[in-house]
Coordinates of C-alpha atoms in Angstrom, one line a residue:
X1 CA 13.5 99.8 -52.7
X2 CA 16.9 100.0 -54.7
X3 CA 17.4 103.0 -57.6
X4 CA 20.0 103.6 -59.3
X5 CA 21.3 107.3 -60.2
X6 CA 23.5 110.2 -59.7
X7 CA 25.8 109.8 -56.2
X8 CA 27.2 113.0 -54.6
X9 CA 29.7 113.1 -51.9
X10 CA 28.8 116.3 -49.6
X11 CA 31.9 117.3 -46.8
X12 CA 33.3 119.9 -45.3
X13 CA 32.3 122.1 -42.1
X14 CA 29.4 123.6 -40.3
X15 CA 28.3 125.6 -44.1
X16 CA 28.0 121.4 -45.5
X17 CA 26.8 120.0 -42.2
X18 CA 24.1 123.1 -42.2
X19 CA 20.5 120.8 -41.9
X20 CA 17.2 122.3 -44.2
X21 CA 15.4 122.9 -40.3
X22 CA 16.6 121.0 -37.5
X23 CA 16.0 123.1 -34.5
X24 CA 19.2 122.1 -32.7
X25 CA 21.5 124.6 -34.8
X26 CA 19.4 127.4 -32.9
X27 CA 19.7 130.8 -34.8
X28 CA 21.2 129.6 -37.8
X29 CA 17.9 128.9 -40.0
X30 CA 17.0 128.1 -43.8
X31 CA 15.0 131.0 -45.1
X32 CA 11.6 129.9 -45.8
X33 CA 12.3 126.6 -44.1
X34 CA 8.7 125.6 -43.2
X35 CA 7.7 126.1 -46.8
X36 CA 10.8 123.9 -48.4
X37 CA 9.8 121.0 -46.1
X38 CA 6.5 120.7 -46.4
X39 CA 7.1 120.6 -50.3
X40 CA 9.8 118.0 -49.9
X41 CA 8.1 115.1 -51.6
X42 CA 11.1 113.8 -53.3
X43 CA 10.9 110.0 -52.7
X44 CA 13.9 109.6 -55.2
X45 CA 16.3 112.1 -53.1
X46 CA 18.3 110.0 -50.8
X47 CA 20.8 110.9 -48.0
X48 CA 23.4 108.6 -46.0
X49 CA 24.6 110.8 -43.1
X50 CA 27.7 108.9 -41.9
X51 CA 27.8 108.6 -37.9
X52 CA 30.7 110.8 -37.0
X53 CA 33.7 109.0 -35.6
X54 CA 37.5 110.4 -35.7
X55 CA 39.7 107.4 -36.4
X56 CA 43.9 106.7 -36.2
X57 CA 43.6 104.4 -38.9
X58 CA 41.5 103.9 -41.9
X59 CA 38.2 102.1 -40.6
X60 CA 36.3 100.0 -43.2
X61 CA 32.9 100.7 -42.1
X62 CA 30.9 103.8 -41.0
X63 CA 27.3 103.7 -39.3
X64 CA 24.4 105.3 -41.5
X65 CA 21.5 104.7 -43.8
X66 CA 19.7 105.8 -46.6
X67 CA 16.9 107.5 -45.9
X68 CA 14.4 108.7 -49.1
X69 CA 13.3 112.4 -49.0
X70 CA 10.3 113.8 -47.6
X71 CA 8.8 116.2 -45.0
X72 CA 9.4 114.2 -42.6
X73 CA 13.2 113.4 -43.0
X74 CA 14.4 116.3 -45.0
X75 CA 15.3 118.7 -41.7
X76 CA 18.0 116.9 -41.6
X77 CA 19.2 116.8 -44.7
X78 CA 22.2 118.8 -45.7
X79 CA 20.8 121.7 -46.9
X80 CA 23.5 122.5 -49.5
X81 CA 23.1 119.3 -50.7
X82 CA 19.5 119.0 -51.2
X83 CA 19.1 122.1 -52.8
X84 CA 22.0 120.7 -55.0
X85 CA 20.5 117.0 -55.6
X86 CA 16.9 118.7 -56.1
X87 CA 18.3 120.6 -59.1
X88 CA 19.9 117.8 -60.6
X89 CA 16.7 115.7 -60.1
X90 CA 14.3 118.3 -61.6
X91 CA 16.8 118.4 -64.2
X92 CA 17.4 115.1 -65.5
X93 CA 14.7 113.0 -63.8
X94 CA 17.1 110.5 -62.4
X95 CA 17.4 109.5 -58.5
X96 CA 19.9 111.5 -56.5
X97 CA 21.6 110.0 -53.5
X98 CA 23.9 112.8 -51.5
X99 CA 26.0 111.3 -49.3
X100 CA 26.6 114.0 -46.3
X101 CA 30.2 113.4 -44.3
X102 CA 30.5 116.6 -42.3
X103 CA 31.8 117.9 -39.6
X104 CA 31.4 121.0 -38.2
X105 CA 34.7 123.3 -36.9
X106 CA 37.2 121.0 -39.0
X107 CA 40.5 121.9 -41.0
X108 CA 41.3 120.4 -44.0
X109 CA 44.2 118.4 -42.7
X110 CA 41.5 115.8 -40.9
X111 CA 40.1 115.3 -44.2
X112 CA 43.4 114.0 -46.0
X113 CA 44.5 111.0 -45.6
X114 CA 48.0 110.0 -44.4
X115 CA 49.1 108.7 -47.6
X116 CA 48.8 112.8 -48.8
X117 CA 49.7 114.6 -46.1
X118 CA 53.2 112.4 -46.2
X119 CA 53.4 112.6 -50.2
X120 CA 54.7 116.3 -50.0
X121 CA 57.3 117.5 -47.1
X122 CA 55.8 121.3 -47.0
X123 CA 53.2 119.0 -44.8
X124 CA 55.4 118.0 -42.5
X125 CA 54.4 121.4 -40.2
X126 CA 50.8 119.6 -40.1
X127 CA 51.7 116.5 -38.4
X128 CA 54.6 119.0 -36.5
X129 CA 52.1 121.3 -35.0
X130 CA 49.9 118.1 -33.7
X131 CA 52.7 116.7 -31.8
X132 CA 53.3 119.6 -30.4
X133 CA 50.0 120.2 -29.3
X134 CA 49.5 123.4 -31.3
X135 CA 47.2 125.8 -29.2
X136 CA 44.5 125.6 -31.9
X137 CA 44.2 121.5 -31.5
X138 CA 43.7 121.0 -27.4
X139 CA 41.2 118.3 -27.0
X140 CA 39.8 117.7 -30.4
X141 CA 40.1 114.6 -31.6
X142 CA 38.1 115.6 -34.9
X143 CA 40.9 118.0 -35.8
X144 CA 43.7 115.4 -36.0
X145 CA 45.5 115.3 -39.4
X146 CA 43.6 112.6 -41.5
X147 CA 41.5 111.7 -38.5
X148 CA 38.1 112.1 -40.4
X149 CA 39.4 111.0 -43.7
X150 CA 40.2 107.8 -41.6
X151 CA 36.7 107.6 -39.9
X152 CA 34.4 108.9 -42.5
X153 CA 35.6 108.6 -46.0
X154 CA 37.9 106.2 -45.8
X155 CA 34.7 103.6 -45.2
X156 CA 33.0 104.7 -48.4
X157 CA 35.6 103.4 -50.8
X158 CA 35.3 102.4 -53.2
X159 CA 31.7 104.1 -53.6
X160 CA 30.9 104.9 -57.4
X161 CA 30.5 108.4 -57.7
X162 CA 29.2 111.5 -60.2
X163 CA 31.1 114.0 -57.8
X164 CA 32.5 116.1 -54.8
X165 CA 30.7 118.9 -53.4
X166 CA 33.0 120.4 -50.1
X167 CA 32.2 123.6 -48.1
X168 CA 34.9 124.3 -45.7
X169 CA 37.6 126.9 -44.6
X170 CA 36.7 128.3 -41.5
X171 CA 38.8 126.4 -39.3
X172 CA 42.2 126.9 -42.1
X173 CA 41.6 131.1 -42.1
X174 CA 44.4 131.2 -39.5
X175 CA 46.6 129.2 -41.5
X176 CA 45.3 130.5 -44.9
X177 CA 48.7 130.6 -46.7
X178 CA 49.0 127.0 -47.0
X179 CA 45.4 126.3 -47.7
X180 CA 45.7 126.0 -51.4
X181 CA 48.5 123.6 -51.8
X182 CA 46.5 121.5 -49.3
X183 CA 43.4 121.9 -50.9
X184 CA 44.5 121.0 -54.1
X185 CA 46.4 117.9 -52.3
X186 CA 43.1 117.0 -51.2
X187 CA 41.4 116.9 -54.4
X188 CA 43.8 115.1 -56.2
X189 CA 44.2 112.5 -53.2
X190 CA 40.7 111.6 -53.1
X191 CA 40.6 111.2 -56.6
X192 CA 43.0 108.8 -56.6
X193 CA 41.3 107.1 -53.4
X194 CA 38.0 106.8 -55.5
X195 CA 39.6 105.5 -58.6
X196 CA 38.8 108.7 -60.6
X197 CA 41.4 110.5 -61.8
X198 CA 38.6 113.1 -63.2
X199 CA 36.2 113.3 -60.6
X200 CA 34.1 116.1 -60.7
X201 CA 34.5 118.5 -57.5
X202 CA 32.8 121.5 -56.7
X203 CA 33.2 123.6 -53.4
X204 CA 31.8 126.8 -52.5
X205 CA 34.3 129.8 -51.7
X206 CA 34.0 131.2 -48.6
X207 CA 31.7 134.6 -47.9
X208 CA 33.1 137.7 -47.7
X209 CA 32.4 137.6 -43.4
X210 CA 33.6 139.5 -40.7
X211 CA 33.2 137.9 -36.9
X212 CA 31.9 140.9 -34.8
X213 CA 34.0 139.8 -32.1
X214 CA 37.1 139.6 -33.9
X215 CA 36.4 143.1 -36.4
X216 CA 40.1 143.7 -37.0
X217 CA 40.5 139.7 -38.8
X218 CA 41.4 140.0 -42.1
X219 CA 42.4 136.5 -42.6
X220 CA 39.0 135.5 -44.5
X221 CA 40.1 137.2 -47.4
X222 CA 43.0 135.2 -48.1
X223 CA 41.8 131.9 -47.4
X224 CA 39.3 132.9 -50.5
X225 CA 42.5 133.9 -52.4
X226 CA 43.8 130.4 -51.6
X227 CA 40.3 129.1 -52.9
X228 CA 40.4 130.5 -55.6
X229 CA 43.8 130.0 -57.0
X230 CA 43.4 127.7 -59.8
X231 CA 43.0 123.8 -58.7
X232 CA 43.5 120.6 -60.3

C-alpha cells in the first residue's frame, strides 16, 4: 500500500492543528462537518500526525502513521490541510500525503531550530526572555525556543517535499514587532534544513479578530502587518 505523490508539511497553531470533526475541540466546529465526512472517500489522501513531544535536542524519530482518508479517519485530519490536499488531488489526480506537526498555543520561536535562532543576534532576546522565565513561558515546555522544531520537524528530515503550509501567530501578537524577521528566519531555516533552497511555503495571515475579553487589543493588527511584509 505505497503511492507516490505530492507531500505537504502542515504546522503552526490551534488554526493548523484545527481537526475536520473531532468532538474534543468542543465549540470550535467545521461548518457542514457531517456532510464533508461522510463524503470523504479519498483513499489516496494521506495524513502522518506526528505524536507531540517538546525536545532539548534534535530527536531523530517522531511517533505517527500514515493513515489513508476516509469517513472514518478524516475527523482528525487537519482540516486546513485536507481541504488543501483535496484540491490538489481533484486537480492533478495524484496522491496527496499532508504531513500535520501542530501544536496548538505555540510561538514561532519553538518552531526554529537553534542553528536560526543563534544565526542572527536581534534573537538573542528569545533565548534571554526564556532564561529569565518571561511571564508568558511559566510551565510550558512546548513554548521553549526550538523545542518543537527539535521534537517534531527535526525527525522528518530529510523528508522530500512539494511544500510548507503554516498557520500560526496567536501566541507572537504580543511580541508582534519582531515577528517578521523571525518569520522570515524561519522560512529560510527550514529551507535550508530540507535541502530546498526554493521550497514552496504558504501560510495563512491572521483574521482580522478581536477577543471579547480583551476588546481594547490592538495587537492582531500588527502581527498581520508583520505577515504580510514581503518574505523570502
Amino acid at each position: 500500500d505505497v503511492v507516490v505523490g505530492e507531500v505537504w508539511l502542515c504546522s503552526g497553531q490551534s488554526n493548523m492543528e484545527f481537526p475536520v470533526n473531532d468532538s474534543h475541540h468542543g465549540q470550535f466546529l467545521l461548518q457542514n462537518a457531517a456532510a464533508e465526512v461522510a463524503a470523504a472517500s479519498w483513499p489516496l489522501l494521506r495524513q502522518f500526525e506526528v505524536g507531540r513531544k517538546p525536545a532539548a535536542a534534535p530527536a531523530e524519530e517522531a511517533a505517527g502513521s500514515w493513515v489513508p482518508c476516509s469517513p472514518a479517519t478524516v475527523g482528525k485530519f487537519s482540516a486546513v490541510g485536507y481541504f488543501f490536499a483535496r484540491d490538489l488531488h481533484r486537480r492533478l489526480g495524484v496522491p496527496v500525503g499532508i504531513i500535520d506537526s501542530t501544536w496548538g498555543g505555540t510561538p514561532i520561536e519553538a518552531w526554529m531550530g537553534a542553528r536560526t535562532l543563534g544565526a542572527d543576534p536581534a534573537f538573542a532576546v528569545v533565548a534571554e526572555r526564556w532564561r529569565k522565565g518571561s511571564p508568558v513561558y511559566p510551565h510550558r515546555p512546548s513554548w521553549e525556543p526550538s523545542a518543537l522544531f527539535n521534537g517534531m520537524i527535526n525527525p522528518l528530515l530529510p523528508c522530500a517535499l512539494r511544500g510548507a503550509l503554516w498557520y500560526q501567530g496567536e501566541s507572537n501578537t504580543d511580541r508582534a514587532a519582531e515577528y517578521h524577521r523571525l518569520f522570515a528566519a524561519m522560512i529560510g531555516g527550514w529551507r535550508e534544513n530540507f535541502g530546498q533552497a526554493e521550497l514552496p511555503f504558504y501560510w495563512v495571515q491572521l483574521a482580522a479578530y478581536v477577543d471579547p475579553q480583551h476588546p481594547a487589543d490592538r495587537s492582531w493588527p500588527y502581527l498581520r502587518e508583520a505577515q504580510a511584509q514581503e518574505q523570502p
